CSV table of C-alpha atoms in Angstrom, one decimal:
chain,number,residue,atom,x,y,z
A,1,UNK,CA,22.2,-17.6,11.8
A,2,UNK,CA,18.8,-17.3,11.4
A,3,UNK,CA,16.7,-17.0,8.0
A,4,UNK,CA,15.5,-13.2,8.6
A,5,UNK,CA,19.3,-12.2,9.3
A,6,UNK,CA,20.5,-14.1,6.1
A,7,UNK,CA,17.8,-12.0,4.2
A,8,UNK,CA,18.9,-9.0,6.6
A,9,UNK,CA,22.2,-9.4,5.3
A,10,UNK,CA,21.9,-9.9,1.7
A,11,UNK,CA,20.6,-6.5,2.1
A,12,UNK,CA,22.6,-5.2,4.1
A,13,UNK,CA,25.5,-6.3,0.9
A,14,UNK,CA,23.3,-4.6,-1.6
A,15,UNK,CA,23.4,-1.5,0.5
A,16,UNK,CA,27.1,-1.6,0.9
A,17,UNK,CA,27.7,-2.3,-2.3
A,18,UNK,CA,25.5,0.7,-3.4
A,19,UNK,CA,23.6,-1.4,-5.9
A,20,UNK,CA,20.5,-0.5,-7.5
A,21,UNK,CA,17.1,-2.3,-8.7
A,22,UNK,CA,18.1,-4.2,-12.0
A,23,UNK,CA,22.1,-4.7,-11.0
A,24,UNK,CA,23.4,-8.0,-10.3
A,25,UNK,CA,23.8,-10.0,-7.0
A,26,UNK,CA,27.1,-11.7,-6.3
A,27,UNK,CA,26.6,-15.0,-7.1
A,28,UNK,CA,25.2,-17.9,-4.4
A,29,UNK,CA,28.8,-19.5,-3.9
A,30,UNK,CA,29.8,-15.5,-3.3
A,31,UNK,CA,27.3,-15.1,-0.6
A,32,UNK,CA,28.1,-18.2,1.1
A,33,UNK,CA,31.7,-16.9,1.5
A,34,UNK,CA,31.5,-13.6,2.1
A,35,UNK,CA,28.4,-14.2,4.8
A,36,UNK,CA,30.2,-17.3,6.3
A,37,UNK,CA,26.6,-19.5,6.2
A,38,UNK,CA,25.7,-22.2,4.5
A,39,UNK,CA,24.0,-22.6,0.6
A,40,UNK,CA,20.7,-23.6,2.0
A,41,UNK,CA,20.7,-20.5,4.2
A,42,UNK,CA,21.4,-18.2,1.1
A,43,UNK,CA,19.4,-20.1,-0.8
A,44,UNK,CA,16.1,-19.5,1.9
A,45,UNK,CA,17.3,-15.5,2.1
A,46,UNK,CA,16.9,-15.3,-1.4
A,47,UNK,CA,13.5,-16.7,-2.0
A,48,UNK,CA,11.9,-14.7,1.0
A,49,UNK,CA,13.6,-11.7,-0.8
A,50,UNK,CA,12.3,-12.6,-3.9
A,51,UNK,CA,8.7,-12.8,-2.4
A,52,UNK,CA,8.9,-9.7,-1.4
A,53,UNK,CA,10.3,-8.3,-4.9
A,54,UNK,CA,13.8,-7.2,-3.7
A,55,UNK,CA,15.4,-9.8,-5.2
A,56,UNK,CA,14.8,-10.9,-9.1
A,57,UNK,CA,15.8,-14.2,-9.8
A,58,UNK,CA,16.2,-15.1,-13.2
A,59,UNK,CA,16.6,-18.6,-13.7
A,60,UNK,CA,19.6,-19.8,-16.0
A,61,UNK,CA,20.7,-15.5,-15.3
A,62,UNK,CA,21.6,-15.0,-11.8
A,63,UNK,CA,20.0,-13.1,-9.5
A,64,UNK,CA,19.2,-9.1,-10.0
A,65,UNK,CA,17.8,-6.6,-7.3
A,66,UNK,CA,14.5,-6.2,-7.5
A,67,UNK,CA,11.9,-3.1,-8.4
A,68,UNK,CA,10.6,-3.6,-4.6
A,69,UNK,CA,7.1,-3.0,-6.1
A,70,UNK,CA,4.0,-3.0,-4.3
A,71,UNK,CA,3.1,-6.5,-5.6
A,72,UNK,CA,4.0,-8.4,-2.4
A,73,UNK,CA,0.7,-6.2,-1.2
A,74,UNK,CA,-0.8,-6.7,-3.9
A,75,UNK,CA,-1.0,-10.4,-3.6
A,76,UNK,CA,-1.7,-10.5,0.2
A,77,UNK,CA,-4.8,-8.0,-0.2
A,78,UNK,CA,-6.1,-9.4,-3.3
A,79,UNK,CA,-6.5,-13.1,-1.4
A,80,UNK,CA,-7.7,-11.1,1.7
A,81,UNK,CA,-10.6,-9.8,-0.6
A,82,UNK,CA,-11.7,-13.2,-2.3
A,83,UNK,CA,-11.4,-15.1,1.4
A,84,UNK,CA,-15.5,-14.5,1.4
A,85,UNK,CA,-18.1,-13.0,-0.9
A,86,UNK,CA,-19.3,-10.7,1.9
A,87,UNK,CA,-15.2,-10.0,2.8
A,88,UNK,CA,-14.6,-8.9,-0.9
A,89,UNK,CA,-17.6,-6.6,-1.3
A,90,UNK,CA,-16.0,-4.6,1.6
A,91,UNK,CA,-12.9,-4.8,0.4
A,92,UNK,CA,-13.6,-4.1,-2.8
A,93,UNK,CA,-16.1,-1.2,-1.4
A,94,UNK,CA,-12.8,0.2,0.7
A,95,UNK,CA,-10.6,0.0,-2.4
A,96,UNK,CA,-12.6,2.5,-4.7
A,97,UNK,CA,-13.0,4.6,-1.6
A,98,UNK,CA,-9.3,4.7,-1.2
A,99,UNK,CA,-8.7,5.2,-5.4
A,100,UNK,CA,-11.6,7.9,-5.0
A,101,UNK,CA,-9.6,9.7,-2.2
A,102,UNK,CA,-6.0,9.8,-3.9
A,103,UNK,CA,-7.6,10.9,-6.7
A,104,UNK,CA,-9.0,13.8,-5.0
A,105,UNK,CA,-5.8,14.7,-3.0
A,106,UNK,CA,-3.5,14.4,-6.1
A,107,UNK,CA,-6.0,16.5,-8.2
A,108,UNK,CA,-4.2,19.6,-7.8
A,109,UNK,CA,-0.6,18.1,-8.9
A,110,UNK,CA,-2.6,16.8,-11.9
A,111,UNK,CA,-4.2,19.7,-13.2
A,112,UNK,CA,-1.0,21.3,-12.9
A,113,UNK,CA,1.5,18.9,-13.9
A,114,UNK,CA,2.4,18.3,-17.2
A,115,UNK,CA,-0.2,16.5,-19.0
A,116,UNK,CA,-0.2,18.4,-22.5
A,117,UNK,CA,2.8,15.9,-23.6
A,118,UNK,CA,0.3,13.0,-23.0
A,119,UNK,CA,-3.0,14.2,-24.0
A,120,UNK,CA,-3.0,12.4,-27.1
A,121,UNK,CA,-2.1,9.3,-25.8
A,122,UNK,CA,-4.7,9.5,-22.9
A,123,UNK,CA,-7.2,10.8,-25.3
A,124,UNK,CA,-7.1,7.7,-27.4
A,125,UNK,CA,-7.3,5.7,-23.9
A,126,UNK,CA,-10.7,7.4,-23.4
A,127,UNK,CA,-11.7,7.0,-27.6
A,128,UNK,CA,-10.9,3.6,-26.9
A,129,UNK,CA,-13.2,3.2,-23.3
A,130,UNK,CA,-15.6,5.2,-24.9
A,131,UNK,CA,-15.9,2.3,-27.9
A,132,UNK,CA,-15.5,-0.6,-26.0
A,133,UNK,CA,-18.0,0.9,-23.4
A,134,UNK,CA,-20.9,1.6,-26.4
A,135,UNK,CA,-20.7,-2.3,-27.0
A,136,UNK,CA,-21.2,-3.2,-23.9
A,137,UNK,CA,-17.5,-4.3,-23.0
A,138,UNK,CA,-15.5,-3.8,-20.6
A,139,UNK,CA,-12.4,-1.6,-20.7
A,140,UNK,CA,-9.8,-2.4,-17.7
A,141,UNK,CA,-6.4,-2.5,-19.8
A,142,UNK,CA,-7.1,1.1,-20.7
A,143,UNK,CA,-9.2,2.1,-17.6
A,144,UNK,CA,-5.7,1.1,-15.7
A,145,UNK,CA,-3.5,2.9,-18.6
A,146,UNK,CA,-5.4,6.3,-18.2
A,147,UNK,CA,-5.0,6.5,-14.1
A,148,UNK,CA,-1.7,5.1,-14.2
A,149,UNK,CA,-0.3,7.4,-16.8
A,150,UNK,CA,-2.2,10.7,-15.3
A,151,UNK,CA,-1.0,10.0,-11.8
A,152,UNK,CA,2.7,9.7,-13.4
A,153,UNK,CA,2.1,13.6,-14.1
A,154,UNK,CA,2.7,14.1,-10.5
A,155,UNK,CA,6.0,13.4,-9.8
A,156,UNK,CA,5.2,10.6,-6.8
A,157,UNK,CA,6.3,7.2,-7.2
A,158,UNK,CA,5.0,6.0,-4.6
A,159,UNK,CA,1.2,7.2,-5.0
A,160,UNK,CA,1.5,6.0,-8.8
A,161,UNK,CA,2.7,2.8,-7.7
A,162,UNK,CA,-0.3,2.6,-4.9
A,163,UNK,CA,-3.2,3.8,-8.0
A,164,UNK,CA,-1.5,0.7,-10.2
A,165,UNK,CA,-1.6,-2.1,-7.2
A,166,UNK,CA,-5.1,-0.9,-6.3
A,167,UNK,CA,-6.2,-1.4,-9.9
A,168,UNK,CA,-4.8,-4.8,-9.7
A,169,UNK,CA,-6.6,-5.8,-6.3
A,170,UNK,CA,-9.5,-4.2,-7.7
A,171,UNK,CA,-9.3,-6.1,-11.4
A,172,UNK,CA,-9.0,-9.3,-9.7
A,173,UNK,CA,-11.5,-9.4,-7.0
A,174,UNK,CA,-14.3,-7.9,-9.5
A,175,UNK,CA,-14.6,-11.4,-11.9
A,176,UNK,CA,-14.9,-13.5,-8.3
A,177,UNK,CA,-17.6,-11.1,-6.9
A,178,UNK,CA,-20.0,-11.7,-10.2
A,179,UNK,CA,-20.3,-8.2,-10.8
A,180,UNK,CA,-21.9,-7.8,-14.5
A,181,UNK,CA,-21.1,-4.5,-16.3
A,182,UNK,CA,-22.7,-2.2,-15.2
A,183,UNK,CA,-25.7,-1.0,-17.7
A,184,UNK,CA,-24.1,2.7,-17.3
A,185,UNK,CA,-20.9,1.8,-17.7
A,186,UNK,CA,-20.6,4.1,-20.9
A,187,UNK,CA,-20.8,7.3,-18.0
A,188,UNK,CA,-17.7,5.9,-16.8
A,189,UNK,CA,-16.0,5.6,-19.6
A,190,UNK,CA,-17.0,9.9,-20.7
A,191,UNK,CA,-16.1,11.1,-17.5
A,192,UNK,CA,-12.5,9.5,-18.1
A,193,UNK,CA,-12.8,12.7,-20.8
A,194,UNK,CA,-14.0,14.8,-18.6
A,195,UNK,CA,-11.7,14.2,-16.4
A,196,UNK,CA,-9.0,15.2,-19.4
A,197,UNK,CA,-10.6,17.9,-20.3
A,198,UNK,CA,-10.5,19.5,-16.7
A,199,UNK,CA,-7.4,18.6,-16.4
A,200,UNK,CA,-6.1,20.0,-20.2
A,201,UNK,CA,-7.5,23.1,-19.2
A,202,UNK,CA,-6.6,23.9,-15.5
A,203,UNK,CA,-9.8,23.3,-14.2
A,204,UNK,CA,-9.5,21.3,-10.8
A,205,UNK,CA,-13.0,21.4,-9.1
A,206,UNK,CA,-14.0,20.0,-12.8
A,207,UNK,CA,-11.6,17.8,-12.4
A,208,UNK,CA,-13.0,16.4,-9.1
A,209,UNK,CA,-16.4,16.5,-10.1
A,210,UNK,CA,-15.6,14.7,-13.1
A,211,UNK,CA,-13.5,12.1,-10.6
A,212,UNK,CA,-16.8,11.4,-8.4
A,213,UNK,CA,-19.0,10.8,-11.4
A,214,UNK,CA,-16.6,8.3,-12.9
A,215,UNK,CA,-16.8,6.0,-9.8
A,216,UNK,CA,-20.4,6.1,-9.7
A,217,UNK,CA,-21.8,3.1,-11.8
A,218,UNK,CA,-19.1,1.0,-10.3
A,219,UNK,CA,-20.4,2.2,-6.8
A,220,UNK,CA,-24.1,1.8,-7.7
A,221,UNK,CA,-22.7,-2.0,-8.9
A,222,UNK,CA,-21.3,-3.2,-6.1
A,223,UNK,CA,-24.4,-1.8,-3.8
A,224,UNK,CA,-26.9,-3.7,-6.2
A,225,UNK,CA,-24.9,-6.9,-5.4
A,226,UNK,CA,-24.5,-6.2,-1.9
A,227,UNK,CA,-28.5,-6.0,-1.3
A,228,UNK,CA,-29.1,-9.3,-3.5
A,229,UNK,CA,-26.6,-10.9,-0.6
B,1,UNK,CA,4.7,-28.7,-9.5
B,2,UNK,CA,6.1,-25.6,-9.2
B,3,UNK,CA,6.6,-23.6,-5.8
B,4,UNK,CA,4.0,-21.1,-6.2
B,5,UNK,CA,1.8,-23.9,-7.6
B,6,UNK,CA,1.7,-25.0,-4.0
B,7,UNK,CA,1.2,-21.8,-2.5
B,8,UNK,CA,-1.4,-21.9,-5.1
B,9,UNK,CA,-3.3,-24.7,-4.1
B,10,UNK,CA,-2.6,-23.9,-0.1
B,11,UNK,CA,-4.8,-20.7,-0.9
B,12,UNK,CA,-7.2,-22.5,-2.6
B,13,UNK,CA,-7.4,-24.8,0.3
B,14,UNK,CA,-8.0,-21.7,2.3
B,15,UNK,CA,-10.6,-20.7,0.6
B,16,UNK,CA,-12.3,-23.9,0.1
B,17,UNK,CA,-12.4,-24.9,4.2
B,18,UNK,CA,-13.5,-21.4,4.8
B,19,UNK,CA,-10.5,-20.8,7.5
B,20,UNK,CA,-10.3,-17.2,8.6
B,21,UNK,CA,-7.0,-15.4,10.0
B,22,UNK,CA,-6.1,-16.8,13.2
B,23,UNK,CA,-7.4,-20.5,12.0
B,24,UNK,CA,-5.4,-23.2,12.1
B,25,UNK,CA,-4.1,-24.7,9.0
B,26,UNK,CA,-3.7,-28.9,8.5
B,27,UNK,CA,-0.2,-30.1,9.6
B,28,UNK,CA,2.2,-30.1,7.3
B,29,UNK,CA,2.1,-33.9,6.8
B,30,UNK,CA,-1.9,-33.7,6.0
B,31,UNK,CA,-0.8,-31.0,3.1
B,32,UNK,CA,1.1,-33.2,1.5
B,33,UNK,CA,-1.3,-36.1,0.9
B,34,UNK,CA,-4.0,-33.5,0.3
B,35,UNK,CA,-2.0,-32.1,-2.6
B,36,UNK,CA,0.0,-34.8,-3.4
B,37,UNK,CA,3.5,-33.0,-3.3
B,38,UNK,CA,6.7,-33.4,-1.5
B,39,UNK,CA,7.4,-32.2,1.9
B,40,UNK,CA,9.9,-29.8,0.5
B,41,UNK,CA,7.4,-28.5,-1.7
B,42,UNK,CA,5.3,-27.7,1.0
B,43,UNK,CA,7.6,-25.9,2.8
B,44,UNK,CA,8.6,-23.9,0.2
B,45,UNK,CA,5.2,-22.7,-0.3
B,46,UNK,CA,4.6,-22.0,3.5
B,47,UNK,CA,7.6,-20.0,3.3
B,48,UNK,CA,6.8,-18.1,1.0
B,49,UNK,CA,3.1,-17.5,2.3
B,50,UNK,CA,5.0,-16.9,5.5
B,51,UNK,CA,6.2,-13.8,3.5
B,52,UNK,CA,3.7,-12.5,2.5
B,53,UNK,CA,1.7,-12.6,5.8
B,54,UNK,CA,-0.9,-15.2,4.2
B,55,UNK,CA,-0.2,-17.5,7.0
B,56,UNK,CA,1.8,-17.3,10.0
B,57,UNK,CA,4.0,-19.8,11.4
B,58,UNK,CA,4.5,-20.4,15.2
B,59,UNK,CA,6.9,-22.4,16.0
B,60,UNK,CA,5.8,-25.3,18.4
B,61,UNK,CA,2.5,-24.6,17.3
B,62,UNK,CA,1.5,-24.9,14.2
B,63,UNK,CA,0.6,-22.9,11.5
B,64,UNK,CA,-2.3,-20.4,11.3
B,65,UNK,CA,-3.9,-18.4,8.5
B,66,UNK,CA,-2.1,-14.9,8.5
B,67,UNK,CA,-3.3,-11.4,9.2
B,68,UNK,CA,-2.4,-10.5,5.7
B,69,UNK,CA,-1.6,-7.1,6.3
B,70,UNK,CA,0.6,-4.7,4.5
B,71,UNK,CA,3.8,-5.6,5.9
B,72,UNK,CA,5.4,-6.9,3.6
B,73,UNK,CA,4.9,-3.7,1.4
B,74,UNK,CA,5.9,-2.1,4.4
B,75,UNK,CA,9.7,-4.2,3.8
B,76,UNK,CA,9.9,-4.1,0.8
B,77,UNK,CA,9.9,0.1,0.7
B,78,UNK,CA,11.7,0.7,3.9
B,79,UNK,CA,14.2,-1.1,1.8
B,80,UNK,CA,13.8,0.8,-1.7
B,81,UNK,CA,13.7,4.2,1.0
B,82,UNK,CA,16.8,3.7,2.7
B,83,UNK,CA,19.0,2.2,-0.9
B,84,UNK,CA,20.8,5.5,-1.6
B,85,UNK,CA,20.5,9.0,1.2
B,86,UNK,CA,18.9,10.9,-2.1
B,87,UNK,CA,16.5,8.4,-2.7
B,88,UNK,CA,15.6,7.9,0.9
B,89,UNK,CA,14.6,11.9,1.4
B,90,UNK,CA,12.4,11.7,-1.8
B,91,UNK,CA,10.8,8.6,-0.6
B,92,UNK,CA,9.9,10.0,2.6
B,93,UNK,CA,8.3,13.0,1.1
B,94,UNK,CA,6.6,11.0,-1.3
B,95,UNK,CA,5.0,9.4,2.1
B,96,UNK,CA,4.6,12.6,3.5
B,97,UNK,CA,2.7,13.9,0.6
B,98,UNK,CA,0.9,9.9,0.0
B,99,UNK,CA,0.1,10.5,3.9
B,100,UNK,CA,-1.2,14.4,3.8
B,101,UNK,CA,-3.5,12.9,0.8
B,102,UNK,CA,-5.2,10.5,2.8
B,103,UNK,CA,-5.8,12.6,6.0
B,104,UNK,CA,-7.7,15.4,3.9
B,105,UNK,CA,-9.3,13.2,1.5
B,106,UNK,CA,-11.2,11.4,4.6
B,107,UNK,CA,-11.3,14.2,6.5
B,108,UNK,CA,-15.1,13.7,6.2
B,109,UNK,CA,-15.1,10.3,6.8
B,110,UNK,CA,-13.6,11.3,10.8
B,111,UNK,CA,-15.2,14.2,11.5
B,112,UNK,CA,-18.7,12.1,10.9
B,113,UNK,CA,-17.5,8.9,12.9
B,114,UNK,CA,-17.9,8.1,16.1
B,115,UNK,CA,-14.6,9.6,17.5
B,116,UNK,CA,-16.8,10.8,20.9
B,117,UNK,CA,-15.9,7.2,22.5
B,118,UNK,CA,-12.6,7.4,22.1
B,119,UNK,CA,-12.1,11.2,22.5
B,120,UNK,CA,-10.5,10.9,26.3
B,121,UNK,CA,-7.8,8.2,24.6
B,122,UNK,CA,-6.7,10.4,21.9
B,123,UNK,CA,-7.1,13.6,24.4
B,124,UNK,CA,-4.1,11.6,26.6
B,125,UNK,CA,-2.4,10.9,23.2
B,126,UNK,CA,-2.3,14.9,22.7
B,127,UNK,CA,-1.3,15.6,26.2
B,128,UNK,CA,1.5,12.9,26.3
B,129,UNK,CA,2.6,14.1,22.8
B,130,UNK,CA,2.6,18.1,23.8
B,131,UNK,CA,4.5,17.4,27.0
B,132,UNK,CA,6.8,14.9,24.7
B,133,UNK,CA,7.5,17.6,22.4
B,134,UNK,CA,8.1,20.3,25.5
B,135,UNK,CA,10.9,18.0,26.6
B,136,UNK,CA,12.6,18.3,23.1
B,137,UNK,CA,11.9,14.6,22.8
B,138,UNK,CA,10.7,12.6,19.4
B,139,UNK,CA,6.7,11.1,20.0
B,140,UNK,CA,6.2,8.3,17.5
B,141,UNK,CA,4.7,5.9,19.4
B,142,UNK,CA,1.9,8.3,20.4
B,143,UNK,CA,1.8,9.8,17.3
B,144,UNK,CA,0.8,6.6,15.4
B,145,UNK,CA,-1.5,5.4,17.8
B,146,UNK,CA,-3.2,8.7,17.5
B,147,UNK,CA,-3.5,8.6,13.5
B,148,UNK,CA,-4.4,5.0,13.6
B,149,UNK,CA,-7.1,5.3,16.3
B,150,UNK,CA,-8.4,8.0,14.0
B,151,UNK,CA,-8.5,6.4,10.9
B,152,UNK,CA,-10.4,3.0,12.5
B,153,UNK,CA,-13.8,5.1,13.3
B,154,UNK,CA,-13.7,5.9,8.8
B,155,UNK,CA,-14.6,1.8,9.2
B,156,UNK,CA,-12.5,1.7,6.2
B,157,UNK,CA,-9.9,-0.8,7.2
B,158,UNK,CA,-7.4,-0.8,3.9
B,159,UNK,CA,-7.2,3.2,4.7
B,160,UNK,CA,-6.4,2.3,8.0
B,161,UNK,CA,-3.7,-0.1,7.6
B,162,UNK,CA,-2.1,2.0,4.6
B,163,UNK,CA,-1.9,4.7,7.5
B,164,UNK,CA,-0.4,2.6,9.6
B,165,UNK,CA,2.1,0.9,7.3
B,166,UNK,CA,3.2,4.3,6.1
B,167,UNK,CA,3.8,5.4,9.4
B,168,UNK,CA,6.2,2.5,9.6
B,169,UNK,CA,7.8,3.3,6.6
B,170,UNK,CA,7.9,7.0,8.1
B,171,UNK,CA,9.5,5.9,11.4
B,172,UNK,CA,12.3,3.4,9.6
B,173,UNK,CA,13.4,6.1,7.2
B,174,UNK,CA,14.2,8.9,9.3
B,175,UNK,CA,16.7,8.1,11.4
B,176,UNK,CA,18.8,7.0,8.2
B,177,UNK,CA,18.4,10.3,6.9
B,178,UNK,CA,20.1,12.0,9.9
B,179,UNK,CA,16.9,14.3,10.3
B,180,UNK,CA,17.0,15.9,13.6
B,181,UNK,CA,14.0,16.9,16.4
B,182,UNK,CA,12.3,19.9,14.5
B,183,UNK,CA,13.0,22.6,16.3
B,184,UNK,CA,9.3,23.7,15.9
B,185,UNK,CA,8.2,20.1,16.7
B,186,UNK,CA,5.8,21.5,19.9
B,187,UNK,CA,3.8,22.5,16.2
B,188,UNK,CA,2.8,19.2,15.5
B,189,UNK,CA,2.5,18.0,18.5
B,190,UNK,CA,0.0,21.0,19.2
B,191,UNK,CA,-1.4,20.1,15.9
B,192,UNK,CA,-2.8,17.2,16.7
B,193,UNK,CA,-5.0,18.6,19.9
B,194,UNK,CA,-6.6,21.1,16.9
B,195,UNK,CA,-7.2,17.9,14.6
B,196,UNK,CA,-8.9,15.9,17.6
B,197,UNK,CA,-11.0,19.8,18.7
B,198,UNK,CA,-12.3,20.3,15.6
B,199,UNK,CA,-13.4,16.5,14.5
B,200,UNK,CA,-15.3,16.6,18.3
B,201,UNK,CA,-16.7,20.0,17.3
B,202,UNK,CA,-17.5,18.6,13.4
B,203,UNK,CA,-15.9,21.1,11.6
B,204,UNK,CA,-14.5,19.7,8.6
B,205,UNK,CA,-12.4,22.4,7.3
B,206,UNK,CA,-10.8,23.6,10.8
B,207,UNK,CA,-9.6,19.8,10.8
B,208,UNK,CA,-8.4,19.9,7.3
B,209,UNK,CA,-6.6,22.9,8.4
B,210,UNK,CA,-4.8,21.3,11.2
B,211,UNK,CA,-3.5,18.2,9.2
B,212,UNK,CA,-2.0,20.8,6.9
B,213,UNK,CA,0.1,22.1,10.1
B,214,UNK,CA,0.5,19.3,11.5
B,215,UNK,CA,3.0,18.4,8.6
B,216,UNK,CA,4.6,21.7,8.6
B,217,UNK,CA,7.8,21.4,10.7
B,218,UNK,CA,8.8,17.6,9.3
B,219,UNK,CA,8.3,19.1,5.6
B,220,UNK,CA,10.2,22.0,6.6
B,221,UNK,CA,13.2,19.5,8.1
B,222,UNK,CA,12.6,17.3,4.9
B,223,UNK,CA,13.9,20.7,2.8
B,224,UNK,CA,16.5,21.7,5.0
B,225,UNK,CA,18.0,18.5,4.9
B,226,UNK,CA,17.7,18.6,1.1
B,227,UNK,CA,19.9,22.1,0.8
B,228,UNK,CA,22.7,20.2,3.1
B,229,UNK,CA,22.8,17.9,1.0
């Protein structure tokens, strides 16, 4: 039998078994039996599964089903970027066009979802940008807090999952690239409010607007270092 | 040294030597004197790059630096789609709806590029899917290659493969689900000869128009499903 239909199998057993992310797998000396293949074969399965995050293993534990994140993508793409410094500028370039276009599509389910239950939390997100932005710093952890935690609003896992593994790809090509902070960095960090603000009051085209402004100093960034190339 | 350690240092090697997909990577033997670890090791960590599309393994051949596209992501939500019947229908809207997001947002994007050379291909990519959809047949094949082609003139090529890889997502989930030919199929398949007359004619609206019908029918068969169940 073949490693893929090992791995094909394995799932097929978590299917069967109806088994969700976080419950645990029958044991290795279980899969041998009930598959009829050898430990090695199991063994193989199970790290190709775990590669791709629908396995878990937890060493000394056992082994759990997975959250089947994006990271697997995340990981691929993110070495993709840093293979050159002209590859990353592009890909870094086509990231923050992608971010920029869900956040445009998903503005309506935004500005109507239910954000009133978290605008104190994402208000302090942009008090703290805001802060960190007027001494010059950078503010990722909370940049990545306030897009992750506004896109939960809309119901869709699957986009909120995409915004938080685009931030990632995006966090770790910027440091390799040699991107400085950009010197308006602080208009970033306000339109994160206005972007709340919009949003607190129903206001989508303000909303958007407020959405395009925010990507601008990072886009005037990377098209400074792309003409110094 | 631990096994991503070695996928680690495989990627740094990358990196360092400059090798671009489709370059061939040192044997296996040459890895590990390079970085001084076990053949096991090494394999481990090929395998597990394997995964991930970072470098791809033909047999009798060799092994070459991977496409690193989004297939793995592609795997690993096919799988979380498909886990339980409930979860796969609210997966595959939450495609739909991640899908219907991109189209609009770079609407502008296609209607600007350069679709004119490749308008008789996607012309015969209407006609095959319109007499498809006549026949009461299913058109995915055309379908994809339509949205794909599409989405390669934006130059943007993460957009691109995310609409590719959620087209496979799109295609592995629905047969699970049971969903049947819309009986308004003809639609969509109409739909997309509007989408492809109005880029060519640069009307931006008129083709956000058509993407928005062009969904109708499977969002409609999504719901209906949904009651059943």
């Amino acid at each position: 039998m073949r490693r893929t239909t090992v791995a094909d199998e394995i799932k097929k057993l978590i299917l069967t078994r109806e088994l969700k992310p976080g419950d645990l797998l029958p044991t290795e000396t279980e899969l041998c039996e009930t598959l009829d293949v050898s430990r090695s074969s199991v063994r193989e399965a199970i790290r190709t599964l775990s590669t791709l995050d629908i396995v878990d293993v937890r060493h000394g534990h056992g082994t759990y089903v997975g959250a089947m994140s994006l990271d697997p993508m995340v990981e691929a793409l993110v070495f993709r970027g840093v293979l050159s410094p002209d590859g990353s500028l592009a890909a870094l370039r086509e990231v923050v066009d992608v971010r920029l276009a869900l956040d445009l599509a998903m503005a309506d389910n935004i500005v109507d979802g239910a954000i009133d239950d978290d605008s104190d939390e994402l208000s302090a997100l942009v008090d703290d940008m805001v802060d960190k932005a007027s001494r010059g710093e950078m503010f990722l952890e909370a940049d990545r807090a306030f897009h992750t935690k506004l896109f939960a609003v809309t119901g869709n896992r699957l986009a909120a999952q995409l915004v938080g593994a685009f931030w990632d790809i995006h966090t770790a090509v910027i440091p390799q690239l040699g991107i400085t902070v950009p010197a308006d960095i602080q208009r970033t960090a306000e339109a994160h409010g206005d972007m709340l603000a919009s949003a607190l009051r129903g206001d989508v085209e303000g909303y958007r607007r407020a959405v395009v402004e925010h990507y601008k100093p990072l886009q005037r960034a990377i098209s400074a270092r792309r003409n110094e190339q």
